[in-house]
Amino acid sequence: MLEVRDVEARYGDALALSRISLEVAEQQTLAVIGANGAGKSTLLRCLAGLMPVSAGQIRFRGESLDRVPAHRRVAAGISLVPEGRRLFASLTVTDNLLVGAHQRRPGPWDLDAVFEALPLVAQRRDRYAGALSGGEQQAVAIGRALMANPELLLLDEVSLGLAPVVIKQVYEVLPAIKAAGTTVLVVEQDVRQALAVADEVHCLLEGRTTLTGPAGSVSQEEVARAYFGV
């Protein structure tokens, strides 16, 4: 479904991604792990069309995403849950979800389906997003992305700053997302959580790939070396 070939990205003169290559198969979950500053969020921004690549190519369903703006990538089937949630604080939960349906494609996800998959969201549907806890906002952000009926869902640091019990609740929705036919690429600092939900793992360190492989076959020692570069 997704092919990334020798992608590089820069912030000015600083190289943030160095010749990154990866593939995501249909209905697979790929976890991209790495410490803060490894380039994980930069990779997702490139995939979502929020940041240009300086070299290499990204292809989705065999089609190049060169010069395809972010809103057209959503219409093509790519949705991003950004780091920090980025909800509209003055809108209700339901209205935030409806914003996500602006570029809605045909598919299984609508308000009723999101409320069923995310009971936390359903219970707070009439509240203003700005009054929600961090975990509640994260659940709404996932629901908003699903409202576009993506083929590929990009999750950026969904557990960041959340309590373990809330992280568990957020991640419990992933099986339902996969069962609906959605492919998932999740970026995480929490290695244990990432490996628990992923089919494949891809580790970044300072913008470089240090480990790839099936999540169930990589050892803790291999992950530690790749994650910390030791």
CSV table of C-alpha atoms in Angstrom, one decimal:
chain,number,residue,atom,x,y,z
A,1,MET,CA,0.0,0.0,0.0
A,2,LEU,CA,2.7,2.5,1.0
A,3,GLU,CA,6.2,2.6,-0.4
A,4,VAL,CA,8.9,5.0,0.9
A,5,ARG,CA,12.2,4.9,-1.0
A,6,ASP,CA,15.4,6.7,0.0
A,7,VAL,CA,13.5,9.6,1.5
A,8,GLU,CA,15.4,12.6,2.9
A,9,ALA,CA,13.9,15.6,4.7
A,10,ARG,CA,15.5,18.7,6.0
A,11,TYR,CA,14.9,21.6,8.4
A,12,GLY,CA,17.1,24.2,6.7
A,13,ASP,CA,20.5,22.7,6.5
A,14,ALA,CA,19.8,20.1,9.1
A,15,LEU,CA,19.1,16.6,7.8
A,16,ALA,CA,16.2,15.2,9.7
A,17,LEU,CA,15.7,12.0,7.6
A,18,SER,CA,18.5,10.2,5.8
A,19,ARG,CA,17.6,7.8,3.0
A,20,ILE,CA,14.6,6.2,4.8
A,21,SER,CA,13.0,3.2,3.0
A,22,LEU,CA,10.0,1.2,4.2
A,23,GLU,CA,6.9,-0.5,3.1
A,24,VAL,CA,3.5,-1.0,4.7
A,25,ALA,CA,1.3,-3.8,3.4
A,26,GLU,CA,-2.5,-3.6,3.3
A,27,GLN,CA,-4.2,-4.1,6.7
A,28,GLN,CA,-0.8,-4.3,8.4
A,29,THR,CA,0.3,-2.4,11.5
A,30,LEU,CA,3.8,-0.9,11.2
A,31,ALA,CA,5.3,0.7,14.4
A,32,VAL,CA,8.0,3.3,13.8
A,33,ILE,CA,9.9,3.6,17.1
A,34,GLY,CA,12.8,5.7,18.3
A,35,ALA,CA,13.8,8.3,20.9
A,36,ASN,CA,12.8,11.9,20.9
A,37,GLY,CA,14.3,13.6,17.9
A,38,ALA,CA,14.8,10.4,15.9
A,39,GLY,CA,12.8,11.7,13.0
A,40,LYS,CA,9.5,9.8,13.6
A,41,SER,CA,7.2,12.8,13.5
A,42,THR,CA,9.0,14.2,10.5
A,43,LEU,CA,8.4,11.0,8.6
A,44,LEU,CA,4.7,11.2,9.3
A,45,ARG,CA,4.6,14.9,8.3
A,46,CYS,CA,6.2,13.9,5.0
A,47,LEU,CA,3.7,11.1,4.4
A,48,ALA,CA,0.8,13.4,5.2
A,49,GLY,CA,2.0,16.1,2.9
A,50,LEU,CA,2.7,18.6,5.7
A,51,MET,CA,6.4,18.7,4.9
A,52,PRO,CA,8.2,18.3,1.6
A,53,VAL,CA,10.9,15.7,1.0
A,54,SER,CA,14.2,16.8,-0.3
A,55,ALA,CA,15.1,13.5,-2.0
A,56,GLY,CA,13.5,10.1,-2.6
A,57,GLN,CA,9.9,9.1,-3.3
A,58,ILE,CA,6.7,8.2,-1.5
A,59,ARG,CA,4.1,6.1,-3.4
A,60,PHE,CA,0.6,5.2,-2.2
A,61,ARG,CA,-1.3,2.5,-4.0
A,62,GLY,CA,1.4,2.7,-6.7
A,63,GLU,CA,0.9,6.4,-7.3
A,64,SER,CA,3.6,9.0,-6.5
A,65,LEU,CA,2.7,11.5,-3.9
A,66,ASP,CA,5.1,14.1,-5.3
A,67,ARG,CA,3.4,17.5,-5.4
A,68,VAL,CA,0.2,16.1,-3.9
A,69,PRO,CA,-1.0,18.5,-1.2
A,70,ALA,CA,-2.2,17.4,2.2
A,71,HIS,CA,-5.9,17.8,1.6
A,72,ARG,CA,-5.7,15.6,-1.5
A,73,ARG,CA,-3.8,12.9,0.4
A,74,VAL,CA,-6.8,12.8,2.8
A,75,ALA,CA,-9.1,12.4,-0.1
A,76,ALA,CA,-6.9,9.7,-1.5
A,77,GLY,CA,-7.1,7.7,1.8
A,78,ILE,CA,-4.4,9.0,4.2
A,79,SER,CA,-5.3,10.5,7.6
A,80,LEU,CA,-3.0,11.8,10.3
A,81,VAL,CA,-3.6,11.9,14.0
A,82,PRO,CA,-1.1,14.6,14.8
A,83,GLU,CA,1.1,14.8,17.9
A,84,GLY,CA,-0.7,17.1,20.4
A,85,ARG,CA,-4.2,16.2,19.0
A,86,ARG,CA,-4.8,19.6,17.4
A,87,LEU,CA,-8.5,19.7,18.2
A,88,PHE,CA,-10.8,22.7,17.8
A,89,ALA,CA,-11.1,23.6,21.5
A,90,SER,CA,-14.2,25.8,21.1
A,91,LEU,CA,-16.2,23.1,19.2
A,92,THR,CA,-18.0,20.1,20.7
A,93,VAL,CA,-16.7,16.6,20.3
A,94,THR,CA,-19.3,15.9,17.7
A,95,ASP,CA,-18.4,19.0,15.7
A,96,ASN,CA,-14.7,18.0,15.8
A,97,LEU,CA,-15.6,14.6,14.4
A,98,LEU,CA,-17.7,16.2,11.6
A,99,VAL,CA,-14.7,18.4,10.7
A,100,GLY,CA,-12.9,15.2,10.0
A,101,ALA,CA,-15.6,14.1,7.6
A,102,HIS,CA,-15.1,17.1,5.3
A,103,GLN,CA,-13.0,15.0,2.9
A,104,ARG,CA,-15.0,11.8,3.7
A,105,ARG,CA,-14.5,8.8,1.4
A,106,PRO,CA,-17.0,5.9,1.2
A,107,GLY,CA,-16.4,3.5,4.0
A,108,PRO,CA,-17.5,2.1,7.3
A,109,TRP,CA,-16.7,5.0,9.6
A,110,ASP,CA,-19.4,7.5,10.5
A,111,LEU,CA,-20.5,9.0,13.8
A,112,ASP,CA,-22.3,5.9,15.0
A,113,ALA,CA,-19.3,3.7,14.1
A,114,VAL,CA,-16.9,6.0,15.9
A,115,PHE,CA,-19.1,6.2,19.0
A,116,GLU,CA,-19.3,2.4,19.1
A,117,ALA,CA,-15.6,1.9,18.7
A,118,LEU,CA,-14.7,4.7,21.1
A,119,PRO,CA,-17.1,4.7,24.1
A,120,LEU,CA,-15.0,7.4,25.7
A,121,VAL,CA,-15.9,9.7,22.8
A,122,ALA,CA,-19.6,8.8,22.8
A,123,GLN,CA,-19.9,9.7,26.4
A,124,ARG,CA,-18.6,13.1,25.8
A,125,ARG,CA,-20.1,13.9,22.4
A,126,ASP,CA,-21.7,17.2,23.6
A,127,ARG,CA,-18.7,18.5,25.5
A,128,TYR,CA,-16.4,21.2,24.2
A,129,ALA,CA,-13.1,19.6,23.2
A,130,GLY,CA,-11.1,22.2,25.2
A,131,ALA,CA,-12.6,20.9,28.4
A,132,LEU,CA,-11.5,17.3,27.9
A,133,SER,CA,-8.6,15.5,29.5
A,134,GLY,CA,-5.6,14.5,27.4
A,135,GLY,CA,-6.7,11.0,27.0
A,136,GLU,CA,-10.2,12.0,26.0
A,137,GLN,CA,-8.8,14.5,23.4
A,138,GLN,CA,-6.6,11.7,22.0
A,139,ALA,CA,-9.6,9.5,21.5
A,140,VAL,CA,-11.5,12.3,19.8
A,141,ALA,CA,-8.5,13.0,17.5
A,142,ILE,CA,-8.4,9.3,16.4
A,143,GLY,CA,-12.2,9.4,15.8
A,144,ARG,CA,-11.8,12.6,13.8
A,145,ALA,CA,-9.2,10.9,11.5
A,146,LEU,CA,-11.4,7.8,11.1
A,147,MET,CA,-14.3,10.0,9.9
A,148,ALA,CA,-12.5,10.5,6.6
A,149,ASN,CA,-12.6,6.7,6.1
A,150,PRO,CA,-8.8,6.4,5.5
A,151,GLU,CA,-7.1,3.4,4.0
A,152,LEU,CA,-4.0,4.4,5.9
A,153,LEU,CA,-4.1,5.8,9.4
A,154,LEU,CA,-1.0,7.6,10.7
A,155,LEU,CA,-0.8,7.8,14.5
A,156,ASP,CA,1.8,10.2,15.9
A,157,GLU,CA,2.8,9.6,19.5
A,158,VAL,CA,-0.7,8.7,20.7
A,159,SER,CA,0.6,7.7,24.2
A,160,LEU,CA,2.6,10.9,24.8
A,161,GLY,CA,1.8,12.4,28.2
A,162,LEU,CA,-1.0,10.0,29.0
A,163,ALA,CA,-1.4,7.7,32.0
A,164,PRO,CA,-0.9,4.0,31.4
A,165,VAL,CA,-4.6,3.2,32.0
A,166,VAL,CA,-5.6,5.8,29.4
A,167,ILE,CA,-3.0,4.5,26.9
A,168,LYS,CA,-4.5,1.0,27.3
A,169,GLN,CA,-7.9,2.4,26.5
A,170,VAL,CA,-6.7,4.3,23.4
A,171,TYR,CA,-4.8,1.3,22.0
A,172,GLU,CA,-7.8,-1.1,22.6
A,173,VAL,CA,-9.5,0.5,19.5
A,174,LEU,CA,-6.7,-0.6,17.1
A,175,PRO,CA,-8.2,-4.1,16.5
A,176,ALA,CA,-11.5,-2.6,15.5
A,177,ILE,CA,-9.7,-0.2,13.2
A,178,LYS,CA,-7.8,-3.1,11.5
A,179,ALA,CA,-11.0,-5.2,11.3
A,180,ALA,CA,-12.6,-2.4,9.4
A,181,GLY,CA,-9.9,-2.7,6.8
A,182,THR,CA,-7.7,0.2,7.8
A,183,THR,CA,-3.9,-0.1,7.6
A,184,VAL,CA,-2.0,1.6,10.5
A,185,LEU,CA,1.4,3.2,10.8
A,186,VAL,CA,2.0,4.2,14.4
A,187,VAL,CA,4.9,6.3,15.7
A,188,GLU,CA,5.8,5.6,19.3
A,189,GLN,CA,8.5,6.2,22.0
A,190,ASP,CA,6.9,3.5,24.1
A,191,VAL,CA,8.6,0.5,22.7
A,192,ARG,CA,6.6,-2.1,24.7
A,193,GLN,CA,3.3,-0.7,23.6
A,194,ALA,CA,4.5,-0.4,20.0
A,195,LEU,CA,5.7,-4.0,19.8
A,196,ALA,CA,2.5,-5.2,21.4
A,197,VAL,CA,0.3,-3.9,18.6
A,198,ALA,CA,2.6,-4.1,15.5
A,199,ASP,CA,3.1,-6.7,12.8
A,200,GLU,CA,6.4,-5.0,11.7
A,201,VAL,CA,8.8,-2.6,13.5
A,202,HIS,CA,11.1,0.1,12.0
A,203,CYS,CA,13.5,1.9,14.4
A,204,LEU,CA,15.0,5.3,13.7
A,205,LEU,CA,18.0,6.9,15.3
A,206,GLU,CA,19.0,10.5,14.4
A,207,GLY,CA,17.1,10.2,11.1
A,208,ARG,CA,18.6,6.9,10.1
A,209,THR,CA,17.1,3.4,10.0
A,210,THR,CA,18.7,1.1,12.6
A,211,LEU,CA,16.4,-1.8,12.7
A,212,THR,CA,13.6,-3.4,10.7
A,213,GLY,CA,11.8,-6.7,11.0
A,214,PRO,CA,8.7,-8.6,12.3
A,215,ALA,CA,7.7,-7.2,15.7
A,216,GLY,CA,7.4,-10.7,17.2
A,217,SER,CA,10.9,-11.7,16.2
A,218,VAL,CA,13.1,-8.8,17.3
A,219,SER,CA,14.8,-9.3,20.7
A,220,GLN,CA,14.9,-6.7,23.5
A,221,GLU,CA,18.7,-6.5,23.0
A,222,GLU,CA,18.3,-5.7,19.3
A,223,VAL,CA,15.7,-3.1,20.0
A,224,ALA,CA,17.9,-1.5,22.8
A,225,ARG,CA,20.9,-1.3,20.5
A,226,ALA,CA,18.8,0.2,17.6
A,227,TYR,CA,17.0,2.6,19.9
A,228,PHE,CA,20.0,4.0,21.7
A,229,GLY,CA,22.7,3.4,19.2
A,230,VAL,CA,24.9,1.3,21.6
